[in-house]
PDB file of C-alpha atoms in Angstrom:
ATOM      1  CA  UNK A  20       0.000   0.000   0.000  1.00 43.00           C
ATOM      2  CA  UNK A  21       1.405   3.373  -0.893  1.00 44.00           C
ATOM      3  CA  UNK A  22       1.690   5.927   1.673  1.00 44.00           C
ATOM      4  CA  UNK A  23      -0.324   9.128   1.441  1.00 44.00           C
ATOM      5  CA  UNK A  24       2.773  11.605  -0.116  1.00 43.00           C
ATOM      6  CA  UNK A  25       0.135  14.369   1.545  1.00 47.00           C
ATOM      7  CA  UNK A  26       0.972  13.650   4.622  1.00 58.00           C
ATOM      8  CA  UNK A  27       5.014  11.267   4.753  1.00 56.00           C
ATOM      9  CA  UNK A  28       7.372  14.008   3.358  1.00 50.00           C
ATOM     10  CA  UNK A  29       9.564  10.969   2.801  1.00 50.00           C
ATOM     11  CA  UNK A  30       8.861   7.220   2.259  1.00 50.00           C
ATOM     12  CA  UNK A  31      10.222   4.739   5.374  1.00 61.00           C
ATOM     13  CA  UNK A  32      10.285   0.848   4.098  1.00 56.00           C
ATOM     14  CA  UNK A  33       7.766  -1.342   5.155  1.00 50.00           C
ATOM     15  CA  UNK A  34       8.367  -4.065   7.213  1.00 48.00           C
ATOM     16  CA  UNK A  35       8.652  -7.473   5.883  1.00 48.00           C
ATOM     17  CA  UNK A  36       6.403  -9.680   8.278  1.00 48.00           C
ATOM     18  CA  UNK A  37       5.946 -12.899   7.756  1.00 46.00           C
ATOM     19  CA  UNK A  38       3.089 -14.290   5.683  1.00 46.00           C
ATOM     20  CA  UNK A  39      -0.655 -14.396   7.846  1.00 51.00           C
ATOM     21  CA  UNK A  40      -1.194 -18.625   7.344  1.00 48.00           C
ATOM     22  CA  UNK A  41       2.699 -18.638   9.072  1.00 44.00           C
ATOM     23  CA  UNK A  42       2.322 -16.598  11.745  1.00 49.00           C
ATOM     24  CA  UNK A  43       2.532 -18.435  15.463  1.00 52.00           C
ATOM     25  CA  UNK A  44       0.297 -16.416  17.570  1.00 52.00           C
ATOM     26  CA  UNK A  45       1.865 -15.761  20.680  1.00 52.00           C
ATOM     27  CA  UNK A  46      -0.240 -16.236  23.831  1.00 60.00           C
ATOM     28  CA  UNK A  47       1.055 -13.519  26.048  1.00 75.00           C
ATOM     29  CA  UNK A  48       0.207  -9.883  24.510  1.00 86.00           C
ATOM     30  CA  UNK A  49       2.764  -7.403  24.483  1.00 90.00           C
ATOM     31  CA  UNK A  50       2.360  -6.092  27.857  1.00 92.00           C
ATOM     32  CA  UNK A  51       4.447  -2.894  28.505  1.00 94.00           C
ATOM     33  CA  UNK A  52       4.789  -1.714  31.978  1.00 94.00           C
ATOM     34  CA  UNK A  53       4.407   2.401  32.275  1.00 95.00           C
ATOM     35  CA  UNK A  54       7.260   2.121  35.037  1.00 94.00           C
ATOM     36  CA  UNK A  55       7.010   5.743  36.208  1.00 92.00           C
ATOM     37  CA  UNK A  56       3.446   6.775  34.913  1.00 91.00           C
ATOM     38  CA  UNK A  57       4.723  10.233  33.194  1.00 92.00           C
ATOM     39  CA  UNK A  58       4.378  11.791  29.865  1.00 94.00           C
ATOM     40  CA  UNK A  59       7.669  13.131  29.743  1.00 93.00           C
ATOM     41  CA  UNK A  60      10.253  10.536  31.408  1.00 94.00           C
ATOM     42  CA  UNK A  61       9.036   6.748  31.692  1.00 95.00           C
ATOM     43  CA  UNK A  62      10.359   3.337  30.747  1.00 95.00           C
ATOM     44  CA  UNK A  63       7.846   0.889  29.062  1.00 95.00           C
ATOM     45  CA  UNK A  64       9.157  -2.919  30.384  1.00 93.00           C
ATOM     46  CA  UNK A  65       7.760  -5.961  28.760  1.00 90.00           C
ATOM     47  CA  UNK A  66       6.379  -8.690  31.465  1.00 86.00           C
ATOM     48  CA  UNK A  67       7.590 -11.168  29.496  1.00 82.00           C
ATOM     49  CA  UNK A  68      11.024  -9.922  28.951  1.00 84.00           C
ATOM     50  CA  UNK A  69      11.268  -9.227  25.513  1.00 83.00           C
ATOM     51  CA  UNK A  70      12.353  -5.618  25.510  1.00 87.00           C
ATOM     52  CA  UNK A  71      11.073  -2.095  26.618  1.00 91.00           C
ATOM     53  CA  UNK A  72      10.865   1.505  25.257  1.00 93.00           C
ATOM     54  CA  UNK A  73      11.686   4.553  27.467  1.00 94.00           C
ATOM     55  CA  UNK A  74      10.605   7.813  27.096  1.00 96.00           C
ATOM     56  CA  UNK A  75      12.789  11.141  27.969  1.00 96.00           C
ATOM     57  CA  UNK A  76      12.359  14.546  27.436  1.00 94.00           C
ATOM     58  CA  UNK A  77      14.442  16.334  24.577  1.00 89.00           C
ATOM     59  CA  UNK A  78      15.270  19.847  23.699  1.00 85.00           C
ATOM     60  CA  UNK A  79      17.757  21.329  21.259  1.00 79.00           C
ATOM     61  CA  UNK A  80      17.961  25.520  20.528  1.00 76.00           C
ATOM     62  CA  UNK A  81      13.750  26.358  21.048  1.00 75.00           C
ATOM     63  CA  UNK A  82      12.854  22.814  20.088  1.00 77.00           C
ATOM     64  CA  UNK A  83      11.694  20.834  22.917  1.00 89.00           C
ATOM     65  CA  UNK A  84       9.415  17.755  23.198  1.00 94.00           C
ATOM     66  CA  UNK A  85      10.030  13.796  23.704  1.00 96.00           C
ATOM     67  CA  UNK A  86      12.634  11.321  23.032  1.00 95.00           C
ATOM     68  CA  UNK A  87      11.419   7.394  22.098  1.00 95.00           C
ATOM     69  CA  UNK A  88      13.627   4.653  22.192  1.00 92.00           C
ATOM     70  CA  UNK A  89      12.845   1.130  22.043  1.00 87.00           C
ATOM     71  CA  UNK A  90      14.440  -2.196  22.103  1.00 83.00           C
ATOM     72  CA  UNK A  91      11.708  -4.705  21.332  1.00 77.00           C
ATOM     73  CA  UNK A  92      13.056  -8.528  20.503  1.00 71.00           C
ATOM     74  CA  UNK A  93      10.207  -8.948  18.099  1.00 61.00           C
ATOM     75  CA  UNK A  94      10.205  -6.048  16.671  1.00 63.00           C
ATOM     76  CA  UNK A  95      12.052  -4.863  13.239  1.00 60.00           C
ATOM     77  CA  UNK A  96      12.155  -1.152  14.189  1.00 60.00           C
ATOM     78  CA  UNK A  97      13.914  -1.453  17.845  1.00 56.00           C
ATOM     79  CA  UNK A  98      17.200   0.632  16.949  1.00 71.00           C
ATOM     80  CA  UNK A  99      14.765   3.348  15.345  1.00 84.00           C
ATOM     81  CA  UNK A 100      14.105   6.778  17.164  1.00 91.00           C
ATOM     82  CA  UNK A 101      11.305   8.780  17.461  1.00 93.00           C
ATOM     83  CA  UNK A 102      11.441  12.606  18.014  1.00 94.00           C
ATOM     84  CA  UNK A 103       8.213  14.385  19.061  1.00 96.00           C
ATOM     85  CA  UNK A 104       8.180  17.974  18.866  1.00 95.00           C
ATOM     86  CA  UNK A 105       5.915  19.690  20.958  1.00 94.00           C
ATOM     87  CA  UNK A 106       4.726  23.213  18.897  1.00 90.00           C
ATOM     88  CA  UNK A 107       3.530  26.330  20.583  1.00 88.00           C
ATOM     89  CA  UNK A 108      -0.155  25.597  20.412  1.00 88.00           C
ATOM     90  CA  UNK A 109      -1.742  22.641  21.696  1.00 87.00           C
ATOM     91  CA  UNK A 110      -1.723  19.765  18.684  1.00 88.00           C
ATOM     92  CA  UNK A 111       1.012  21.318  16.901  1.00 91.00           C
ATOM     93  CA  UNK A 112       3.984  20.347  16.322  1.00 93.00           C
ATOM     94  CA  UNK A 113       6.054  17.635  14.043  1.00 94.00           C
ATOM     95  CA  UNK A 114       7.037  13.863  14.765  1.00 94.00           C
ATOM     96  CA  UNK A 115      10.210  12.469  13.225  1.00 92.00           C
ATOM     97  CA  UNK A 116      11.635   9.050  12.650  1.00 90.00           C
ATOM     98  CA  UNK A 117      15.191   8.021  12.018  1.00 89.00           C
ATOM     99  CA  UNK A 118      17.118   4.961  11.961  1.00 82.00           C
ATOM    100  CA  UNK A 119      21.634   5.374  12.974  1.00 80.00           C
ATOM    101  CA  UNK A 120      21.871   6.249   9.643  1.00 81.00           C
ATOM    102  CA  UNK A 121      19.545   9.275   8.452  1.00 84.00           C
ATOM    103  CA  UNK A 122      16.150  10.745   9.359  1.00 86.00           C
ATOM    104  CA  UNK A 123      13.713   8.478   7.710  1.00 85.00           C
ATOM    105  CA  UNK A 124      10.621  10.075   8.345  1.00 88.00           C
ATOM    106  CA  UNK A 125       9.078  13.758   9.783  1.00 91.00           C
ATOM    107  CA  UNK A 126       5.764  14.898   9.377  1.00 91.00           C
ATOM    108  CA  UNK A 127       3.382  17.322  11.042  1.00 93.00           C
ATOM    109  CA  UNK A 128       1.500  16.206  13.935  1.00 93.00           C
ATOM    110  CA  UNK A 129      -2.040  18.374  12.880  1.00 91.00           C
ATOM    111  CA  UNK A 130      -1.975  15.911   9.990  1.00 92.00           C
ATOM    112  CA  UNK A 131      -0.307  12.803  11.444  1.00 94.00           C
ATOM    113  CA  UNK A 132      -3.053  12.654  14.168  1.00 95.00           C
ATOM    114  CA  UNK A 133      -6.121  14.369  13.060  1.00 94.00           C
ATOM    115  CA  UNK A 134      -9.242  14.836  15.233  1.00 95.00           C
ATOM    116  CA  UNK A 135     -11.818  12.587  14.095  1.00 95.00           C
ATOM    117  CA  UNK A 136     -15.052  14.740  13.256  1.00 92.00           C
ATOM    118  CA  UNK A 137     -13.559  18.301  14.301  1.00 91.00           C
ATOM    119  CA  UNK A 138     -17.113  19.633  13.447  1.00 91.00           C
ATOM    120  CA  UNK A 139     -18.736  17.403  16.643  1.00 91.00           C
ATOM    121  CA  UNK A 140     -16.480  18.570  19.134  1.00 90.00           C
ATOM    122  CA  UNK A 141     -16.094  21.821  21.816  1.00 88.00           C
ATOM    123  CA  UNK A 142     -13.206  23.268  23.540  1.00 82.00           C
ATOM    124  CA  UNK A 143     -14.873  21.196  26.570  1.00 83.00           C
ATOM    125  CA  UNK A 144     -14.763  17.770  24.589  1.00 89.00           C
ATOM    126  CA  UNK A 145     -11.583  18.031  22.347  1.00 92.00           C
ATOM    127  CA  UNK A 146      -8.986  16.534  25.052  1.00 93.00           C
ATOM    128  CA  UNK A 147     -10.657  13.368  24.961  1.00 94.00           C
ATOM    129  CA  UNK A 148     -11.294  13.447  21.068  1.00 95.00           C
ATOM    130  CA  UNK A 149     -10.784  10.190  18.860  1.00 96.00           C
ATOM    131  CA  UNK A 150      -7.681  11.076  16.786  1.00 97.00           C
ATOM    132  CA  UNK A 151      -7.053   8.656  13.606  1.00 96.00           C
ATOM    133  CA  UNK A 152      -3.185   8.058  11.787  1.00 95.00           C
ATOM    134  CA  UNK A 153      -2.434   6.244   8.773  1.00 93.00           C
ATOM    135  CA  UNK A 154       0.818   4.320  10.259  1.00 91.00           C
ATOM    136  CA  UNK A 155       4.105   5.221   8.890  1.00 87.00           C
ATOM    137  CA  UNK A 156       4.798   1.253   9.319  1.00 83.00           C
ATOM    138  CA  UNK A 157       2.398  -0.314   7.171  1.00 85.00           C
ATOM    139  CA  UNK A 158       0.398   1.998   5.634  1.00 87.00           C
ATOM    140  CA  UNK A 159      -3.187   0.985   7.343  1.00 91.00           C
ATOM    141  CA  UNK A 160      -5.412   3.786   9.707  1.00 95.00           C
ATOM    142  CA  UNK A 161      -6.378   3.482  12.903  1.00 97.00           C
ATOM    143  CA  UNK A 162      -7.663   5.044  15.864  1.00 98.00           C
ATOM    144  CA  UNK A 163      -7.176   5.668  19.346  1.00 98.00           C
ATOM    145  CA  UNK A 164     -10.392   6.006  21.236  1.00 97.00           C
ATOM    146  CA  UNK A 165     -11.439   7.422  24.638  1.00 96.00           C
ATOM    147  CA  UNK A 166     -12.845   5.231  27.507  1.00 94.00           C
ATOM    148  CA  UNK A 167     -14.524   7.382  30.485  1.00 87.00           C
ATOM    149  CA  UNK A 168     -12.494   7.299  33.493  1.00 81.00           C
ATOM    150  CA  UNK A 169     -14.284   4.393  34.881  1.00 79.00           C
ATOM    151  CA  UNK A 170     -12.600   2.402  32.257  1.00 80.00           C
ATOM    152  CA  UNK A 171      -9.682   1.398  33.721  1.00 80.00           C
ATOM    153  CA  UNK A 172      -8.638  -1.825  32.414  1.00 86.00           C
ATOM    154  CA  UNK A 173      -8.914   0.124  28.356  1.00 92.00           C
ATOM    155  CA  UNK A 174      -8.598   4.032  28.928  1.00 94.00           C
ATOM    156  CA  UNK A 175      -7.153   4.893  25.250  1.00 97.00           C
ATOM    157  CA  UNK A 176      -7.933   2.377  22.725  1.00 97.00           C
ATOM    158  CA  UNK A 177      -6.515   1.772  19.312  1.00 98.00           C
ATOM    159  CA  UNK A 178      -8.658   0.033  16.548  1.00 97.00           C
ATOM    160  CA  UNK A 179      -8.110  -0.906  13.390  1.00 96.00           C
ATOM    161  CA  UNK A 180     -10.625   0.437  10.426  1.00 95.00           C
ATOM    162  CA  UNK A 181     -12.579  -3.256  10.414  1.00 95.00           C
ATOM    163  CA  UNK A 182     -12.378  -1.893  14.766  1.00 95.00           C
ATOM    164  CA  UNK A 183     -10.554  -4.806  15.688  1.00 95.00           C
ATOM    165  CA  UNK A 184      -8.776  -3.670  19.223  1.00 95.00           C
ATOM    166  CA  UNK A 185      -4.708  -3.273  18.391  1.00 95.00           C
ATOM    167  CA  UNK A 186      -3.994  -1.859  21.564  1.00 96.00           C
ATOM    168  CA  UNK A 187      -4.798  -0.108  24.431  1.00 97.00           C
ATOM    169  CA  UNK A 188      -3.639   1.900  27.486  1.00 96.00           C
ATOM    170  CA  UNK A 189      -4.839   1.146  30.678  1.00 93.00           C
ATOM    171  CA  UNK A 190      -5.072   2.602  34.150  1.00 90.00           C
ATOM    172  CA  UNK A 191      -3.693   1.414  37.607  1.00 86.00           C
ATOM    173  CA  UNK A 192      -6.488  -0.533  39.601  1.00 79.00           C
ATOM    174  CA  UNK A 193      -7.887   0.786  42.873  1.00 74.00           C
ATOM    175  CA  UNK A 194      -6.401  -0.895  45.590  1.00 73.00           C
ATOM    176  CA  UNK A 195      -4.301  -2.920  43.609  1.00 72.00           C
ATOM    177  CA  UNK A 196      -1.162  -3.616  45.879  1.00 73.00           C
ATOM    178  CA  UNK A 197       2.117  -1.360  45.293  1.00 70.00           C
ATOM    179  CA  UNK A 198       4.635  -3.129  42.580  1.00 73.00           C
ATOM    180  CA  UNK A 199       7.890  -1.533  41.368  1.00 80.00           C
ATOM    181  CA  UNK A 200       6.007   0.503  38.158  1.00 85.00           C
ATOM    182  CA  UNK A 201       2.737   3.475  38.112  1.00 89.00           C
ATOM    183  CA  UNK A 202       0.549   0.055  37.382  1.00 88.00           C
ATOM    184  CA  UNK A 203      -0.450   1.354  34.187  1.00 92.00           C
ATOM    185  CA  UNK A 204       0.285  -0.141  31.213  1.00 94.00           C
ATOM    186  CA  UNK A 205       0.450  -0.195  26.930  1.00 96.00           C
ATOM    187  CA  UNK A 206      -0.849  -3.344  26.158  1.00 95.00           C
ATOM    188  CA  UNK A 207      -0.404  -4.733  22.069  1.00 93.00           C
ATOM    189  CA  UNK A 208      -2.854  -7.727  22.136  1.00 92.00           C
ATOM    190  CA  UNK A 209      -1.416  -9.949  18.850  1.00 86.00           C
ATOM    191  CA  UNK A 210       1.948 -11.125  17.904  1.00 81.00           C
ATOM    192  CA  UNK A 211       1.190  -9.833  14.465  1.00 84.00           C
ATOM    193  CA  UNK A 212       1.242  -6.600  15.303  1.00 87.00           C
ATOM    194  CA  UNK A 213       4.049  -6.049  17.456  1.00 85.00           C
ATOM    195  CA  UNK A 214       5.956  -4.637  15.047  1.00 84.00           C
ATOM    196  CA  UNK A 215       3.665  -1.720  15.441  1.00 89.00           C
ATOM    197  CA  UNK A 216       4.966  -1.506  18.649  1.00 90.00           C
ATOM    198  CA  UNK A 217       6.908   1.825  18.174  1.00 91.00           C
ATOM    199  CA  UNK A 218       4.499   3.501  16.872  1.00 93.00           C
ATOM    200  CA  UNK A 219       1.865   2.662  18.776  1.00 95.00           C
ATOM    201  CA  UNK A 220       3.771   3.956  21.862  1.00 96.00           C
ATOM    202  CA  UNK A 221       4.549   7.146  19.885  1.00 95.00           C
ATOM    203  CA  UNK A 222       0.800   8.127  19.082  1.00 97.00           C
ATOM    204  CA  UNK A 223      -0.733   6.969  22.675  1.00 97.00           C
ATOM    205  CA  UNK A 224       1.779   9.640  24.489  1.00 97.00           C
ATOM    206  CA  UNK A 225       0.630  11.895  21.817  1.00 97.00           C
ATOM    207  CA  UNK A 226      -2.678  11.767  22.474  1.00 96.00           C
ATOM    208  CA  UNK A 227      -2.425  11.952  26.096  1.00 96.00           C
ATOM    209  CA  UNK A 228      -0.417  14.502  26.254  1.00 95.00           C
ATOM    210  CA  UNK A 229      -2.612  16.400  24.238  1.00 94.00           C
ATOM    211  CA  UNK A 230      -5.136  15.399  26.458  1.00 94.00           C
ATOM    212  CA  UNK A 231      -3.468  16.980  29.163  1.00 93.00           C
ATOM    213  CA  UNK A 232      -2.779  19.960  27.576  1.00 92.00           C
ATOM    214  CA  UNK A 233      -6.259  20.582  26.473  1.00 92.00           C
ATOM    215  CA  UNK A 234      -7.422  20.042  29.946  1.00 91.00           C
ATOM    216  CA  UNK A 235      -4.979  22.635  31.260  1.00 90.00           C
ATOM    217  CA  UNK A 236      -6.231  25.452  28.557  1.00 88.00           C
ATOM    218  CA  UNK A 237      -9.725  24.582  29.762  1.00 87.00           C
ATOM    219  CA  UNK A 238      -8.901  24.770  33.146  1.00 87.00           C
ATOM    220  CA  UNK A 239      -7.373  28.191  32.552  1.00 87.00           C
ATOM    221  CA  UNK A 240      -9.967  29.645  31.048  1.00 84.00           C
ATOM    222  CA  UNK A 241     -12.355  28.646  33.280  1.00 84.00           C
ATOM    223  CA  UNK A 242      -9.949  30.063  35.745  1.00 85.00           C
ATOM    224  CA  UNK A 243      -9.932  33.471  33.957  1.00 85.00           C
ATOM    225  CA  UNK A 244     -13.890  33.535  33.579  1.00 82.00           C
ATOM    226  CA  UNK A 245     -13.734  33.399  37.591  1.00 81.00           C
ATOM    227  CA  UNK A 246     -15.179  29.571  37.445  1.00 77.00           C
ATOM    228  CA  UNK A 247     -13.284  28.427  40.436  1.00 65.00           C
ATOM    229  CA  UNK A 248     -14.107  26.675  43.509  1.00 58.00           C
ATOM    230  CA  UNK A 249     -14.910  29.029  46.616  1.00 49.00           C
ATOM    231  CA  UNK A 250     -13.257  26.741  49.002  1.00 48.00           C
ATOM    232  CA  UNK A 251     -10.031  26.653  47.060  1.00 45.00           C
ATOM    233  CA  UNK A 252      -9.958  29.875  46.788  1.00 44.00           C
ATOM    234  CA  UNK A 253      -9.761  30.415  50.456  1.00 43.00           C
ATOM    235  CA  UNK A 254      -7.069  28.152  51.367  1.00 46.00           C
ATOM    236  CA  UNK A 255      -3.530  29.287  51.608  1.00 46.00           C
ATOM    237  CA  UNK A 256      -0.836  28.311  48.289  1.00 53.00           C
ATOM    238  CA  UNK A 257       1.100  26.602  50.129  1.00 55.00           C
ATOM    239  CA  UNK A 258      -1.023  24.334  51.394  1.00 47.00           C
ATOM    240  CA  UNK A 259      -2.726  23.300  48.175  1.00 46.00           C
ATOM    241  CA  UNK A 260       1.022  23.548  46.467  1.00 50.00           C
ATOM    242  CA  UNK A 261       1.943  20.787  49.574  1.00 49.00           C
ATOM    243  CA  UNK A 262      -0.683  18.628  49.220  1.00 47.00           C
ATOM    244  CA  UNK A 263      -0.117  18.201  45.200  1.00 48.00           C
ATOM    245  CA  UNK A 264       3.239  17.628  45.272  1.00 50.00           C
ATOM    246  CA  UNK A 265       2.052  14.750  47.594  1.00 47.00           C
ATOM    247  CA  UNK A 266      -0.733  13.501  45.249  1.00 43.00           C
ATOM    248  CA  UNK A 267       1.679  13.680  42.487  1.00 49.00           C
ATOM    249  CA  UNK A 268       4.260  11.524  44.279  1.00 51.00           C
ATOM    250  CA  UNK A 269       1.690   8.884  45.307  1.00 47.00           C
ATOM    251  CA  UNK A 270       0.037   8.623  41.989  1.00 48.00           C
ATOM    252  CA  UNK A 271       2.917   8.980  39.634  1.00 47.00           C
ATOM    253  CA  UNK A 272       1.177  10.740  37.038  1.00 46.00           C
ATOM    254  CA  UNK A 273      -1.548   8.316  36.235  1.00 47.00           C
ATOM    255  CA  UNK A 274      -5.257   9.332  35.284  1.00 45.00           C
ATOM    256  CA  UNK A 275      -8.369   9.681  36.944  1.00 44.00           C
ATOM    257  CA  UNK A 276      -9.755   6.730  38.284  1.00 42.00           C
ATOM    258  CA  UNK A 277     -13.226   5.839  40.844  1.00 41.00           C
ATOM    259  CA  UNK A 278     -10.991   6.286  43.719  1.00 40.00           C
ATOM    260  CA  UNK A 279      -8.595   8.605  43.130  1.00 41.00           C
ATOM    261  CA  UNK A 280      -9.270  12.126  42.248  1.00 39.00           C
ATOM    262  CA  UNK A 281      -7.397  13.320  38.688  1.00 39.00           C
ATOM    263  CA  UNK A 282      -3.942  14.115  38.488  1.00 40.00           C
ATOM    264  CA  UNK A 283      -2.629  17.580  37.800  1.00 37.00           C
ATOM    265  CA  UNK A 284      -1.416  15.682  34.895  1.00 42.00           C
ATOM    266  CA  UNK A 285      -5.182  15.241  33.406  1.00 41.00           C
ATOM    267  CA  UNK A 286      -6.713  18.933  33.881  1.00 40.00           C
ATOM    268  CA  UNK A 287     -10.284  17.918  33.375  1.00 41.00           C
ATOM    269  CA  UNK A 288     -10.148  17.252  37.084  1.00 39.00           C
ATOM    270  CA  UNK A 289      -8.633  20.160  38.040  1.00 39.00           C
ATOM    271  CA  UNK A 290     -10.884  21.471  40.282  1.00 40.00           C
ATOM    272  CA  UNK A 291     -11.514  17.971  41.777  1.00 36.00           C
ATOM    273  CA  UNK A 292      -7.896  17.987  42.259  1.00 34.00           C
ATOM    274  CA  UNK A 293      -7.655  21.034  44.258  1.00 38.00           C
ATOM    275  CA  UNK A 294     -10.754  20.139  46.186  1.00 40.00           C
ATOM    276  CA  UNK A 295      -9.705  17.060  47.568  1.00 37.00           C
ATOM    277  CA  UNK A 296      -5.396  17.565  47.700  1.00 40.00           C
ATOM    278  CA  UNK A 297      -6.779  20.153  49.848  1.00 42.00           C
ATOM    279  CA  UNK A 298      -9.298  18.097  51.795  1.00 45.00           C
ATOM    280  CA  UNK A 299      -6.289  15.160  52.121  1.00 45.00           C
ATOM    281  CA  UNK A 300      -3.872  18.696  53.739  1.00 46.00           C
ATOM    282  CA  UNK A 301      -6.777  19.047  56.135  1.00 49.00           C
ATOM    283  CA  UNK A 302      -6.977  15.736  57.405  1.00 54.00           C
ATOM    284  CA  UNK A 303      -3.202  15.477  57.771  1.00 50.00           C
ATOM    285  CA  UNK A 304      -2.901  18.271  59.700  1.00 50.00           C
ATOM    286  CA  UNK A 305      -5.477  17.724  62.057  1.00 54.00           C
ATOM    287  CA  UNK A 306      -3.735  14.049  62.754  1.00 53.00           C
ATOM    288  CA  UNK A 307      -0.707  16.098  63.534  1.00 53.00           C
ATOM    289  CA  UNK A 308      -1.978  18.073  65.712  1.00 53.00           C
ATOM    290  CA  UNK A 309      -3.876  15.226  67.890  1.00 52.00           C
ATOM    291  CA  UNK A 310      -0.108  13.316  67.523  1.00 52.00           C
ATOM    292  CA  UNK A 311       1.726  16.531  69.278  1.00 50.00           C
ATOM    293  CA  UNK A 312      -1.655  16.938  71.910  1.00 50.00           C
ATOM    294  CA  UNK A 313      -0.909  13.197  72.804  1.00 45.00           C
ATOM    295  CA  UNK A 314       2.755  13.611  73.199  1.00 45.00           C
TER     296      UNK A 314
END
């Protein structure tokens, strides 16, 4: 299939997977472990030990963005490298491929990840718009879709056009005990796809982090137009500043979920966020103050 010269400014060569009546299934996904849980620094493990990606922040003269890196055993593109450069207004900017050799690949990221049915959507609903690519791997489209927050097990979903699930990004579980990682994880359910593996980590930290950053604008405006909680208002900077550091620390960047209020990372909870970092301040210093009237 020949890639759309409208949006590649330069061809990258397809992968040569094996034949479909050849191909031995394996039975464990590709699960990758979001070890630290942020959009800017992170290392993607593999359960079953066949590789990881990390993610680390870039910036060279007034370009800044994302570096991603991956070393995937079953994937053909593991010594490739993907640039993503964040552009001054939210779902700008320009995502680049290259192999040791040369830059292979860099398009704009307005037409790489396009908002499916612009038309539908508000400044309210566009952070958790569907946003469809044709893949720079093998030519095809697909989508990544967005789950409401009680979704935990499939926030961001990637489908193929017949919507066949290719992947998906899911949240860490409410009371699910503390392992070495943020608990959430980039799951790539078939062996035949993992060579999209790259690039399906590429375009999910897009889309979040757009997320995030049209959260934030909303947030500010609503900030601007005086739409902010009374009670928030009245407590002291320091306090609320305190008690998100905390929250920050103890969620590791992950999203909303039932029992946890959003991270400062995901601004449609913003508000929710200040509300109860500032309820959690409360508490904690009323149970130091009964631990110094008892001592």
């Amino acid at each position: 299939m020949t890639l759309p010269t409208s949006i590649f400014s330069c061809p990258i060569p397809l992968p040569r997977t094996p034949l479909e009546d050849i191909i031995t299934v394996h039975p464990i996904p590709l699960i990758l472990e979001d070890m630290q849980g942020s959009l800017q620094r992170t290392r993607l493990q593999d359960c079953d030990g066949r590789g990881y990606f990390s993610i680390s922040p870039w910036q060279q003269d007034q370009y800044r963005g994302i570096r991603i890196k991956g070393d995937i055993q079953c994937s053909p593109f593991g010594n490739r490298v993907v640039f993503v450069e964040w552009g001054d207004e939210t779902g700008q900017g320009t995502v680049s491929v290259e192999n040791p050799a040369k830059l292979e690949l860099e398009v704009d990221l307005a037409q790489y990840l396009p908002v499916v049915n612009p038309e539908k959507h508000t400044p309210q609903t566009i952070a958790t718009a569907s946003r469809r690519f044709t893949s720079f791997l093998d030519g095809n489209e697909y989508t990544w879709i967005y789950h409401p927050p009680e979704n935990l097990e499939m926030q961001w979903e990637c489908v193929d056009l017949a919507g066949e699930t290719i992947a998906y990004y899911s949240l860490k579980i409410p009371n699910e005990p503390e392992y070495m990682s943020s608990g959430c994880s980039l799951t790539v359910i078939n062996q035949k796809h993992d060579f999209l593996a790259l690039e399906m980590v590429t375009t999910c930290w897009i889309v979040r982090t757009f997320q995030k950053r049209f959260n934030e604008a909303a947030q500010a405006a609503r900030e601007a137009n005086g739409e902010v909680d009374q009670e928030s208002e009245s407590d002291s900077d320091s306090v609320i500043a305190r008690a998100r550091v905390a929250w920050e620390n103890r969620w590791a960047d992950c999203e909303s979920s039932d029992e946890s209020p959003p991270s400062s990372e995901e601004g449609d909870g913003g508000d929710a966020l200040s509300e109860r970092s500032t309820t959690s301040s409360r508490d904690e210093i009323s149970r130091g103050q009964e631990q110094e009237e008892v001592s």
